[in-house]
Coordinates of C-alpha atoms in Angstrom, one line a residue:
Chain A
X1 CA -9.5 16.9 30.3
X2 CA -9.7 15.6 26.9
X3 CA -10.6 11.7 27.0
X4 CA -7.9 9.5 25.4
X5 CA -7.5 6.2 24.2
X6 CA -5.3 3.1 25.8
X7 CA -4.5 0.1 23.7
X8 CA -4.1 -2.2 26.7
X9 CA -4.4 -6.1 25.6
X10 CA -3.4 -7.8 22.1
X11 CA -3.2 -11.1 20.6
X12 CA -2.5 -12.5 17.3
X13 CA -1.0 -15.8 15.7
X14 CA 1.7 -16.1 13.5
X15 CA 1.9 -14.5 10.1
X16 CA 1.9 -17.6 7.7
X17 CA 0.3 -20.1 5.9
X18 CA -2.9 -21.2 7.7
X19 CA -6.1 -21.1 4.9
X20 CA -7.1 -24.6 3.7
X21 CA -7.6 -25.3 0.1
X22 CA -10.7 -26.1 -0.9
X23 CA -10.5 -29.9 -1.3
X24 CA -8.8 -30.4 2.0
X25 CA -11.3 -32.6 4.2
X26 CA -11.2 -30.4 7.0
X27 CA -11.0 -27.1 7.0
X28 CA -9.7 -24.3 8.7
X29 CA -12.7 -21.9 10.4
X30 CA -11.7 -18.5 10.4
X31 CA -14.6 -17.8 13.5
X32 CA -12.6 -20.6 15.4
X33 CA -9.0 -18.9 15.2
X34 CA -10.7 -15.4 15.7
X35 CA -12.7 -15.9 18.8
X36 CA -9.9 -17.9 20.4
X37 CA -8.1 -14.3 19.9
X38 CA -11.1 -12.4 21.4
X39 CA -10.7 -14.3 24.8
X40 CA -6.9 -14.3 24.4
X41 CA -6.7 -10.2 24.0
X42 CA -9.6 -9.6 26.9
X43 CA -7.4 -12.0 29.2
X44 CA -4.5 -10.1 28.5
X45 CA -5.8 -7.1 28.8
X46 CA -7.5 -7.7 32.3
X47 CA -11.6 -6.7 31.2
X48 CA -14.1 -8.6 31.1
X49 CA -16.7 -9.8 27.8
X50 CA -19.3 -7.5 29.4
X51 CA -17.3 -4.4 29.4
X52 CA -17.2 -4.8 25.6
X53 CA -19.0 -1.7 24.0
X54 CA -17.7 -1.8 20.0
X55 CA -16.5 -4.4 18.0
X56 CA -14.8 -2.8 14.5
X57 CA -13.6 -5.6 12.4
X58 CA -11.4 -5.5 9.3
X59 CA -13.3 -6.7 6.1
X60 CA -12.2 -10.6 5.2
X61 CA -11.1 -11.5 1.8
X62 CA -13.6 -12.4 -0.7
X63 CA -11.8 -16.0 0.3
X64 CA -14.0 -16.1 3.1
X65 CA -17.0 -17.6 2.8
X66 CA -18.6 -16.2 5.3
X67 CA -20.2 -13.2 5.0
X68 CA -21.5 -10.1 7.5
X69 CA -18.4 -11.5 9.6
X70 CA -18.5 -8.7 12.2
X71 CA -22.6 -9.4 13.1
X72 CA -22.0 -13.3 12.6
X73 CA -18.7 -13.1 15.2
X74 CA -21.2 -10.4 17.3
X75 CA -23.5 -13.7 17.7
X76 CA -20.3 -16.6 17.4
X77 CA -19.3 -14.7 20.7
X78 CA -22.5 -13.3 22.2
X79 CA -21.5 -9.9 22.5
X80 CA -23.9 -7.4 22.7
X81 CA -23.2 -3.3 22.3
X82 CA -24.1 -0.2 22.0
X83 CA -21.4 1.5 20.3
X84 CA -20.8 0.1 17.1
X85 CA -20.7 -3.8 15.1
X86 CA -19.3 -3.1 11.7
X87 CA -16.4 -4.2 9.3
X88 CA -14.6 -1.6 7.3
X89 CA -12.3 -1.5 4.6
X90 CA -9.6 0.7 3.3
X91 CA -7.0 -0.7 1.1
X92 CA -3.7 -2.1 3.1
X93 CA -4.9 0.7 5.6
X94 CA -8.3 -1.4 6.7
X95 CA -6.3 -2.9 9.8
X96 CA -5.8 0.8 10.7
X97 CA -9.0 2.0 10.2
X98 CA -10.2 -0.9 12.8
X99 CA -8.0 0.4 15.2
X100 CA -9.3 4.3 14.2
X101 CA -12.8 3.6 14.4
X102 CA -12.5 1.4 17.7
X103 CA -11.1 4.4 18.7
X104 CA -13.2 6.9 18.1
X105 CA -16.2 5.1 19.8
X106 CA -14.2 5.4 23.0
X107 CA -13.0 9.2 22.0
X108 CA -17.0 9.7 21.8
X109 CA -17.7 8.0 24.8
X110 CA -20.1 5.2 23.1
X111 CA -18.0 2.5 24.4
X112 CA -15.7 2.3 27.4
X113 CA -13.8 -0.9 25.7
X114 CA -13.5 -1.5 22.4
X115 CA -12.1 -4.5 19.9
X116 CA -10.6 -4.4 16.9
X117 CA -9.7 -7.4 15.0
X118 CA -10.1 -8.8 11.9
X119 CA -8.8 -12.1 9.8
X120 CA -7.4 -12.0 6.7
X121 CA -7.1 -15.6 4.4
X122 CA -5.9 -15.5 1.1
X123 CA -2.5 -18.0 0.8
X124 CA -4.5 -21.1 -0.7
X125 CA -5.2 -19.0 -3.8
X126 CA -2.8 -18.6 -6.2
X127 CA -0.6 -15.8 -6.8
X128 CA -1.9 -15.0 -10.4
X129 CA -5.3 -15.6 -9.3
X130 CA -5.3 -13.3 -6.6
X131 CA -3.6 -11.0 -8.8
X132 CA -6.7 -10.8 -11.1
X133 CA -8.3 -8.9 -8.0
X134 CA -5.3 -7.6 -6.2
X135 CA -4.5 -5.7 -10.5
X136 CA -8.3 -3.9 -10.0
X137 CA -7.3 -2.3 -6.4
X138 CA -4.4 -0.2 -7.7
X139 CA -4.7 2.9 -10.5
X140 CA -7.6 3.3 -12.8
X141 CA -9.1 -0.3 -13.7
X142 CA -9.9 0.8 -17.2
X143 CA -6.9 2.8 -18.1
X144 CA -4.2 0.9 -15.7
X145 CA -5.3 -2.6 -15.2
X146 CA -5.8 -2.8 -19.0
X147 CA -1.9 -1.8 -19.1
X148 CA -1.1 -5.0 -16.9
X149 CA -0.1 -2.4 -13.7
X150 CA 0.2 -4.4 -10.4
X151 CA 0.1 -3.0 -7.1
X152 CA 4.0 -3.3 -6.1
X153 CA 4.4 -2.0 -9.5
X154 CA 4.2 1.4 -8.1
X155 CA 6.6 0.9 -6.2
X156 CA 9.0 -0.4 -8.1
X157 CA 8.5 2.6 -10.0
X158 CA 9.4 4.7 -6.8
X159 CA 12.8 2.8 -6.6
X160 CA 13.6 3.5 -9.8
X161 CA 13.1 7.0 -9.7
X162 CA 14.4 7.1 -6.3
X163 CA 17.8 5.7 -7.6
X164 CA 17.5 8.1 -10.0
X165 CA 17.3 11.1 -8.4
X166 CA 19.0 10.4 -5.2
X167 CA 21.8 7.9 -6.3
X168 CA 21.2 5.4 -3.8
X169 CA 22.1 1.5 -4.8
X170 CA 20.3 -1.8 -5.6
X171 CA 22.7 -2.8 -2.4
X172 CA 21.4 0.3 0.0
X173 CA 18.1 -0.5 -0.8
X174 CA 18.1 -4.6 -0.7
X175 CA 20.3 -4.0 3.2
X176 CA 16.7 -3.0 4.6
X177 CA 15.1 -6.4 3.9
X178 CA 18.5 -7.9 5.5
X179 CA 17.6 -5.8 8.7
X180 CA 13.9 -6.5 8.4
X181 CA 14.8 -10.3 8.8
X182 CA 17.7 -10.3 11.6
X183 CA 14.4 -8.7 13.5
X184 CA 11.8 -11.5 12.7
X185 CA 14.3 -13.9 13.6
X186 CA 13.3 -12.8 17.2
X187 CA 9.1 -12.3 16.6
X188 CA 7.3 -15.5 17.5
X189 CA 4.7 -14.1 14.7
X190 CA 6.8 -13.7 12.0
X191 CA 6.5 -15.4 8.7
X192 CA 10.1 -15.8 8.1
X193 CA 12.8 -16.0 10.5
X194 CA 15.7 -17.1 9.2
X195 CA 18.5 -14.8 8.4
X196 CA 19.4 -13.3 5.0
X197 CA 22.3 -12.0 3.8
X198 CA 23.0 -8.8 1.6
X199 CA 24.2 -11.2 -1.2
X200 CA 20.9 -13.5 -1.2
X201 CA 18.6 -11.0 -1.3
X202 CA 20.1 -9.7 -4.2
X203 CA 20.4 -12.9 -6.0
X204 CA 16.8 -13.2 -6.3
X205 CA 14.5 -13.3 -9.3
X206 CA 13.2 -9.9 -10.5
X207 CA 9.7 -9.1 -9.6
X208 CA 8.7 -5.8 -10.4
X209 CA 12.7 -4.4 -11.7
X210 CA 14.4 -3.3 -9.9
X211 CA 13.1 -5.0 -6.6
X212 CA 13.5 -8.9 -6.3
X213 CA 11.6 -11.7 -4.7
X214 CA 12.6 -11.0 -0.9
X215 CA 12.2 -6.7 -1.6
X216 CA 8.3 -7.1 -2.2
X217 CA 6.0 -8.5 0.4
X218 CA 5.1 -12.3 0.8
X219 CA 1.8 -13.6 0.8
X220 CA 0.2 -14.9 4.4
X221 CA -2.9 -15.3 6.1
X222 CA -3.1 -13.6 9.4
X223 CA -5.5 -12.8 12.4
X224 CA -5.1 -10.2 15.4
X225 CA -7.2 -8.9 18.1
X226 CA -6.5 -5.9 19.9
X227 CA -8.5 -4.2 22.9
X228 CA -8.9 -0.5 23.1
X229 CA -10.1 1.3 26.3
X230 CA -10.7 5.2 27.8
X231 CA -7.3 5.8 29.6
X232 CA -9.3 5.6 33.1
X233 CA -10.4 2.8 32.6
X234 CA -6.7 1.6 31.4
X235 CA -5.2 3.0 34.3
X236 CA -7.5 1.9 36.9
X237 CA -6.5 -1.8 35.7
X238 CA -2.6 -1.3 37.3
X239 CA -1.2 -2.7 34.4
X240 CA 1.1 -1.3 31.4
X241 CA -0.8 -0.1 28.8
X242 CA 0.3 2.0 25.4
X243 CA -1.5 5.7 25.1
X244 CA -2.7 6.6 22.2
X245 CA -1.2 10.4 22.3
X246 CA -1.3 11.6 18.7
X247 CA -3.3 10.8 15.6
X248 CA -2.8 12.5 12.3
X249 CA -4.4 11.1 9.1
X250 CA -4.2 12.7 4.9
X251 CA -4.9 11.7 1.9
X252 CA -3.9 13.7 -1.2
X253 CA -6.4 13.3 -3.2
X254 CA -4.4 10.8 -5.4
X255 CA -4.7 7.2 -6.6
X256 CA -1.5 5.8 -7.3
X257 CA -1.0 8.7 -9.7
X258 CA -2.0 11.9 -10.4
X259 CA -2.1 13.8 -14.1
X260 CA -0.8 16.7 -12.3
X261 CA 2.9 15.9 -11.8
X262 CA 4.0 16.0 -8.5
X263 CA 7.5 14.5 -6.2
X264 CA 6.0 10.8 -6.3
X265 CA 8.3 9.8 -4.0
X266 CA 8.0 12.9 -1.5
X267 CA 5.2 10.7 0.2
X268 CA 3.3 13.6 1.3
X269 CA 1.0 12.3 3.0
X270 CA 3.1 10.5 5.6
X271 CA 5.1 14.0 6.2
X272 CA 1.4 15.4 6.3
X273 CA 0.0 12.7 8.9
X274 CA 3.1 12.4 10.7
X275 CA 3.3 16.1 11.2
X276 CA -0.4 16.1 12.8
X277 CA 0.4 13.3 15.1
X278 CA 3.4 14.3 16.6
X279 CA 2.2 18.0 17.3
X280 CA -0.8 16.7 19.2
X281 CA 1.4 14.3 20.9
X282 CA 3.7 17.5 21.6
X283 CA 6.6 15.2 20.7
X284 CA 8.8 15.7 17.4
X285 CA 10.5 12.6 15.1
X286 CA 13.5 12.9 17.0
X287 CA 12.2 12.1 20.8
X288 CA 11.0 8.3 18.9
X289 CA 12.6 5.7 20.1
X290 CA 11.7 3.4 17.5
X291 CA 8.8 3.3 14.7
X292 CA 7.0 0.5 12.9
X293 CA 5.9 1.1 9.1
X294 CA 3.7 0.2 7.0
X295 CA 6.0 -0.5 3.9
X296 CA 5.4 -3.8 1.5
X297 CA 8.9 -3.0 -0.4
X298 CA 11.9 -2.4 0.8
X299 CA 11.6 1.4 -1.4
X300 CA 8.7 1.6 0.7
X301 CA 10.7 2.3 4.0
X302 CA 13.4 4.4 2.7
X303 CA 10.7 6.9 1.4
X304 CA 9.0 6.7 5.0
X305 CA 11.6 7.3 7.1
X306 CA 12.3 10.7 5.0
X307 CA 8.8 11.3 5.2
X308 CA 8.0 11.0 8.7
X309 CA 11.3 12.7 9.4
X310 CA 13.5 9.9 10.8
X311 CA 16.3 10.7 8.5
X312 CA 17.1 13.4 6.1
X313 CA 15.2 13.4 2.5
X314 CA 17.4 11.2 0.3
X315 CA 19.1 9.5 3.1
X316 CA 16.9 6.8 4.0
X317 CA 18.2 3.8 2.2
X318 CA 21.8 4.9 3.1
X319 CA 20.8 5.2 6.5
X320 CA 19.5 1.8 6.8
X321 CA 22.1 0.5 5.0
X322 CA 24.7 2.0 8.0
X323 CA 22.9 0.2 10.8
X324 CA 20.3 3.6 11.6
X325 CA 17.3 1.6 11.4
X326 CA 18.0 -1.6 13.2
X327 CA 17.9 -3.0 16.5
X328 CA 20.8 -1.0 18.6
X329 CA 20.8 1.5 15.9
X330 CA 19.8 5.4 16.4
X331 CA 16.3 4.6 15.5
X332 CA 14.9 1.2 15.1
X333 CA 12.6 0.7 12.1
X334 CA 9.9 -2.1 12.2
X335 CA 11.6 -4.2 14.8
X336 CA 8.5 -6.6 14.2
X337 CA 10.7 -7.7 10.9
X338 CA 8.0 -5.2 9.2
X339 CA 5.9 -6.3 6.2
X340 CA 8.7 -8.6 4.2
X341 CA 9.7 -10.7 6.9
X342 CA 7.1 -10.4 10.1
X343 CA 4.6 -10.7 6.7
X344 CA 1.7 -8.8 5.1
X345 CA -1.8 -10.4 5.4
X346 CA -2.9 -7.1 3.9
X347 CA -6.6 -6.2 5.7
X348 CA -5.1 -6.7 9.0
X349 CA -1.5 -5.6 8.6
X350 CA -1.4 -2.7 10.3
X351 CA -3.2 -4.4 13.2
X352 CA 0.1 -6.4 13.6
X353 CA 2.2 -2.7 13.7
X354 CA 0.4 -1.5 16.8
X355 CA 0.6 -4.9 18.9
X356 CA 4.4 -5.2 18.2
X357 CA 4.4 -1.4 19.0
X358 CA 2.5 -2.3 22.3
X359 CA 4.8 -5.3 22.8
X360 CA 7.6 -2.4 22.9
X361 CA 5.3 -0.1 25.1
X362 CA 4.9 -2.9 27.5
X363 CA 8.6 -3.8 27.7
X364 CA 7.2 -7.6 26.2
X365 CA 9.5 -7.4 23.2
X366 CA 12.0 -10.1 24.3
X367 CA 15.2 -10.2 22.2
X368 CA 13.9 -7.7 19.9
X369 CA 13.3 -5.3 23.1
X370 CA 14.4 -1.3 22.1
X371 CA 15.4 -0.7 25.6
X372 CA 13.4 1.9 27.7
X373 CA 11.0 2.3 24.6
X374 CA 8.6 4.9 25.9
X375 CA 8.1 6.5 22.4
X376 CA 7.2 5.0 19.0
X377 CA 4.9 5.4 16.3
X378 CA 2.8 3.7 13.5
X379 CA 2.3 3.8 10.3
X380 CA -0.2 2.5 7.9
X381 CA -1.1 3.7 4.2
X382 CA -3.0 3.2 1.1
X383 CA -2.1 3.5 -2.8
X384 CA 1.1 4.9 -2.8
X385 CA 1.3 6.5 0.4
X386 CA -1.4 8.4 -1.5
X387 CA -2.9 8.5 2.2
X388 CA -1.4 7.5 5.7
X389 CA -2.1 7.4 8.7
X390 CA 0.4 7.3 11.9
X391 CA -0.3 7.3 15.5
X392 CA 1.9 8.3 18.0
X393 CA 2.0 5.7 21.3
X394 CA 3.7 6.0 24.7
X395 CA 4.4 4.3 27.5
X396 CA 1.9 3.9 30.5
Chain B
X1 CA 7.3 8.4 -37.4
X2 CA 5.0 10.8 -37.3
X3 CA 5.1 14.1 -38.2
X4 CA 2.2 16.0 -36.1
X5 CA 3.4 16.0 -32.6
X6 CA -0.4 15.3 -31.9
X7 CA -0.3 12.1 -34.7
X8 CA 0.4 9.1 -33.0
X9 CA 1.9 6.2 -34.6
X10 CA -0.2 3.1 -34.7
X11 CA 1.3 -0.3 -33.9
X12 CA -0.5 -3.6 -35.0
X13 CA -0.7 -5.9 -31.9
X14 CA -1.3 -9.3 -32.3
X15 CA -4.3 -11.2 -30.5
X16 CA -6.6 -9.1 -28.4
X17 CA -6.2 -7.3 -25.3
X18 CA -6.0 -9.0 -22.1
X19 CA -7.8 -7.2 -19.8
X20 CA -9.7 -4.7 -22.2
X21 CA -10.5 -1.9 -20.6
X22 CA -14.4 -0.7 -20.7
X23 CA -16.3 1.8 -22.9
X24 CA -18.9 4.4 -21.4
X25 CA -20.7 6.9 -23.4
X26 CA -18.1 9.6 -22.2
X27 CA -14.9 7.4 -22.5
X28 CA -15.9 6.3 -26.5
X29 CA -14.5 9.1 -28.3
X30 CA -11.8 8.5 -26.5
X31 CA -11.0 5.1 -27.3
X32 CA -11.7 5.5 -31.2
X33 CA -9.7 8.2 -31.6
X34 CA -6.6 6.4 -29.9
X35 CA -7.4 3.2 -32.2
X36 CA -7.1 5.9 -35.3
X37 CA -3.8 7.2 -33.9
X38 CA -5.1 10.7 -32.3
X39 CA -4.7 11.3 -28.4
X40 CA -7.1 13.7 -26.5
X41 CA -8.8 14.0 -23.1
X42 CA -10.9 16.3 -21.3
X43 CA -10.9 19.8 -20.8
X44 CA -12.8 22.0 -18.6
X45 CA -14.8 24.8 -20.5
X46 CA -14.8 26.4 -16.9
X47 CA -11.2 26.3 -15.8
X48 CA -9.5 24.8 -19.0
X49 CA -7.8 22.4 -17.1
X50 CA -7.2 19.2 -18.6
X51 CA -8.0 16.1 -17.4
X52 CA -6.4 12.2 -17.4
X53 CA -8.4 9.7 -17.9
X54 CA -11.1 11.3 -19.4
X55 CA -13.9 12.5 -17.2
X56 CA -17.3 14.0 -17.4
X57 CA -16.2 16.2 -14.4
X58 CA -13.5 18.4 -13.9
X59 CA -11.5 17.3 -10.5
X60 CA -9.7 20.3 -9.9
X61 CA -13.4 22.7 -10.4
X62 CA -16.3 20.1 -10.3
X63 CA -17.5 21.9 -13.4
X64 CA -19.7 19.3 -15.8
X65 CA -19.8 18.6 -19.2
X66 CA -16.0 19.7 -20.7
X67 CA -15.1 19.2 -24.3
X68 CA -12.2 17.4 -25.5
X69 CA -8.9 18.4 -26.3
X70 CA -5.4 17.1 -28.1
X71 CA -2.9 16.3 -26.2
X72 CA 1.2 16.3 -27.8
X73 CA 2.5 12.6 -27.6
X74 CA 5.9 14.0 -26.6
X75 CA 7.3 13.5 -23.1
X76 CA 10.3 11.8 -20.9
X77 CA 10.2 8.9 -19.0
X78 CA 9.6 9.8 -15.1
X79 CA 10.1 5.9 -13.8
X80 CA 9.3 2.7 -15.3
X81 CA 9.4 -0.8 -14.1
X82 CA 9.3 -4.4 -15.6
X83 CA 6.6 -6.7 -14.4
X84 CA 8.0 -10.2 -14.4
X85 CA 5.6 -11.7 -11.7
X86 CA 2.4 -10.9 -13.5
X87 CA -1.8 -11.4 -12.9
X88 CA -2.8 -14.2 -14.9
X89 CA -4.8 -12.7 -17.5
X90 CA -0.9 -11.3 -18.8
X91 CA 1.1 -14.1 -17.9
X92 CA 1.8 -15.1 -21.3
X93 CA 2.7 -11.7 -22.1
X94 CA 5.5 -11.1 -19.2
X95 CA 8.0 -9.6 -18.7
X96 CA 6.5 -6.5 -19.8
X97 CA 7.5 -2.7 -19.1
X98 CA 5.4 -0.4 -18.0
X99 CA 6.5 3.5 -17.5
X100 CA 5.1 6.8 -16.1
X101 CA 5.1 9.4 -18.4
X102 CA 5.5 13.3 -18.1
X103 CA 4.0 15.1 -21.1
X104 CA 5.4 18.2 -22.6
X105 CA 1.7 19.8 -21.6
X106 CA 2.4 19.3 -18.4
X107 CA 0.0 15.8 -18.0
X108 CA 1.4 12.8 -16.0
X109 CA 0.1 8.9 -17.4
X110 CA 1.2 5.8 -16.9
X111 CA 0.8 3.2 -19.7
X112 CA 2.7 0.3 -21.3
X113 CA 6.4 0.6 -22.2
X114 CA 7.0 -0.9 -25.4
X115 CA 10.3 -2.8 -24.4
X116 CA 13.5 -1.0 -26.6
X117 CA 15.4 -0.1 -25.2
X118 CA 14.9 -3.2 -22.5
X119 CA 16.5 -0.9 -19.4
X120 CA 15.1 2.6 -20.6
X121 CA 16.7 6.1 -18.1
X122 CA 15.1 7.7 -16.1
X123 CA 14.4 11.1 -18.0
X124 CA 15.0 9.5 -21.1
X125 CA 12.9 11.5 -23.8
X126 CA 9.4 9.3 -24.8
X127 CA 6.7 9.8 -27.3
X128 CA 3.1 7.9 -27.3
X129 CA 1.8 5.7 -29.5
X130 CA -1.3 3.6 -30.1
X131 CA -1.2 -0.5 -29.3
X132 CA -3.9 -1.7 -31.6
X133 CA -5.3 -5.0 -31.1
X134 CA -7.7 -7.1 -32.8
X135 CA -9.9 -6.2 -30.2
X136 CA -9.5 -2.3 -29.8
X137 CA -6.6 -0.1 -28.5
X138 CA -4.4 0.7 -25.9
X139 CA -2.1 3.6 -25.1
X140 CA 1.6 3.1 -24.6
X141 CA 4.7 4.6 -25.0
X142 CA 8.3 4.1 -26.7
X143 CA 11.8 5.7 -26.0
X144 CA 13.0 7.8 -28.6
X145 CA 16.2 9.5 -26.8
X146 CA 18.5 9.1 -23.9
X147 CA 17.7 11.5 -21.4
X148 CA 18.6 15.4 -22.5
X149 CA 22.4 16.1 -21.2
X150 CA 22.0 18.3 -17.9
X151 CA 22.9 22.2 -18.6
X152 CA 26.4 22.5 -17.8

């Protein structure tokens, strides 16, 4: 039988504020906060350091001084392997490459346990600072950046031609980050937990028109540690543990945007991946019982629940707006409190998706518990939805 | 205005560019023909598919060396957006619009919005122009009527 993967032990801190400036007198380590994690995520999980055969780490920021993080943590924790030590990077989807890769080395059989974790600290550098780097990572750098383009730019341009062609409101739209906070307000690592109402969020300053302050994702710094393992070797440990039973990745050969016109807002390559993932699952959208996805603007989720098939195309704002996507609803969507309210320290974001999907799996979810959740799925992307990836995770 | 569809009207900007975009050998051509008011990009002598940006390769065939073509500055407005919150290098410049634009040959860009009307429609019918700094020139685009009433 066809090995498979087990994501059986997880730990994280909270989504906030947590880099020091650079004139503070002491400073925050980001070795010290990961490796604490490390031992935190293998105690959890019920292994031991020696079992430990790949380590795939999400790239730091540029913010982070040092450098080769995944062989310097390799010595910080004395970890030796055989499988792999490396630190990748893919846009907003390098958290879920961490987790693919870590994968894979168990899929191949080069590790029987395998980490992936990463750090991401940017929130002691200025918004328009980082924006002088963040501006370079979307669209063409010559012929976009030159323009002024940000990333959430894009999407901003999705809502507008998503209003456009589907009539859905300012109000539809702004209801998803209401929803996405009532679920932080029970998710110990969420950045913000207080409640919102329709009204405030669409009170705020315009950001990118038509979305506002709290319909585009804050800025946080973040840290996560998650332990992968062969399903044997999961099961063998008698406790709950999330499978890994579908896996579907595509990218359409896109950046942002394409000269040849296309439905921007289709997201093709979340129907694409999504499609994959659930066939080798052998499950379809409809047998979920709750998903968490990757979206950085409210937009973001609308167009993702059409493409993964949680709704109808066209529907998805609506649908959140009449109580679909929350907690109690037919399918809960980012129960976490998703990227505006849980938070979006962007290189290990989606490592945050699959531990409050395991947190679901394991029936660990507290007040924010789907109950009997034996079905969910992930999502994680980069440009605009350009690519995607989405796993598929059940109950062990 | 213009007469030649493939003409584009040249607007003086004042200072220089904030985040000038850079030259290769390819891209030149490109960038002084914009700065004298004419639009083209590549085209593949293979496939004759046109290309945008400008490329040395054709992405749809792989086939090298393509020649350069006009392009029609006529179009409508797929989405825009208004960037209030804006990297630093444009923060004296914001809010500014930015818009997607669907050309009449059948090219998707993106470029800067020049801001009249300030909340452009969707479909709303667009032509090009060229922004021309002190320091060189940028594309960007300006409404020029409301969207085209849908056939009854």
């Amino acid at each position: 039988m066809a090995r498979k993967v087990a994501l059986i032990g997880t730990a994280a801190i909270p989504v906030g504020r947590h880099q020091s400036a650079e004139d503070e007198p002491l400073q925050v380590l980001e070795a010290e906060i990961l490796s604490r994690l490390a031992a935190l995520a293998l105690a959890d999980a019920g292994v031991e350091k020696s079992d430990i055969g790949s380590m795939v780490f999400s790239l730091p920021r540029p913010y982070t001084r040092q450098k080769y993080f995944a062989t310097f943590m390799a010595n910080y924790l004395r970890v030796s392997c055989s499988g792999t030590v490396m630190e990748v990077l893919g846009n907003g989807m390098t958290g879920g490459f961490a987790f693919d890769m870590a994968a894979n080395d168990i899929l191949l059989g080069r590790a029987k346990v395998a980490l992936a974790l990463g750090i991401n600290m940017e929130s002691a550098t200025a918004s328009g600072e980082h924006m002088m780097s963040s501006m370079r990572a979307t669209g063409d750098v010559d012929f976009h950046s030159s323009a002024g383009f940000t990333p959430i730019a894009w999407y901003a341009m999705d809502a507008m031609r998503y209003m456009h062609e589907f009539g859905a409101t300012r109000a539809e739209l702004a209801s998803i980050a209401v929803k996405n906070r009532a679920h932080a307000e029970h998710n110990p690592m969420a950045q913000y937990r207080k409640p919102i109402t329709l009204e405030q969020v669409l009170a705020q300053r315009p950001i990118v028109e038509p979305l506002g302050l709290y319909e585009v994702p804050p800025r946080g710094d973040g840290a996560a540690c998650l332990v992968l393992a062969d399903e044997d070797t999961a099961r063998a440990l008698g406790r709950p543990y999330a499978l890994v039973s579908g896996r579907g990745f595509h990218h359409e050969g896109a950046h942002q945007i394409s000269e040849v016109p296309n439905d921007m807002i289709a997201f093709e390559s979340a129907r694409r991946a999504a499609a994959t993932a659930y066939a080798e699952a052998g499950v379809s959208a409809a047998d979920l019982d709750f998903a968490e996805i990757y979206a950085p603007c409210t937009i973001v989720e609308a167009l993702v629940t059409e493409a993964i098939g949680l709704v109808p195309r066209g529907q998805g704002a609506a649908a959140a707006a009449a109580g679909e996507t929350r907690l109690g609803g037919r399918i809960p969507v980012c129960t976490s409190g998703g990227l505006l309210s849980r938070g979006h320290p962007a290189y290990v974001t989606p490592l945050y998706g699959y531990i409050e999907a395991a947190e679901q799996l394991r029936g660990r979810a507290g007040a924010r518990q789907v109950p009997g959740a034996r079905l969910g799925a992930v999502t994680c992307e980069l440009g605009n939805y350009n690519a995607a990836l989405v796993h598929v995770l059940e109950a062990r | 205005m213009t007469a030649s569809p493939m003409s584009l009207e040249i607007l003086r900007m004042p200072g220089t560019r904030a985040y000038p975009p850079r030259e290769s050998v390819f891209t030149q051509p490109f960038w002084q023909a914009l700065g004298e008011g004419r639009l083209q990009t590549s085209c593949c002598r293979a496939c004759a598919q046109l290309a945008f940006p400008p490329r040395p390769i054709c992405p749809h065939c792989w086939a090298l060396e393509p020649g350069w073509s006009a392009l029609d500055k006529r179009g409508h407005l797929y989405s825009w957006t208004r960037i209030h919150a804006a990297p630093l290098a444009f923060a004296a410049e914001a809010p500014y619009a930015v818009g997607i634009v669907d050309l009449r040959q059948g090219i998707r860009l993106a470029c800067r919005l020049i801001d009249r009307p300030l909340a452009p429609a969707v479909g709303a019918e667009v032509e090009l122009l060229a922004l021309v700094y002190e320091d060189g020139p940028l594309l960007g685009a300006r409404v020029v009527a409301p969207p085209p009433e849908p056939a009854a």
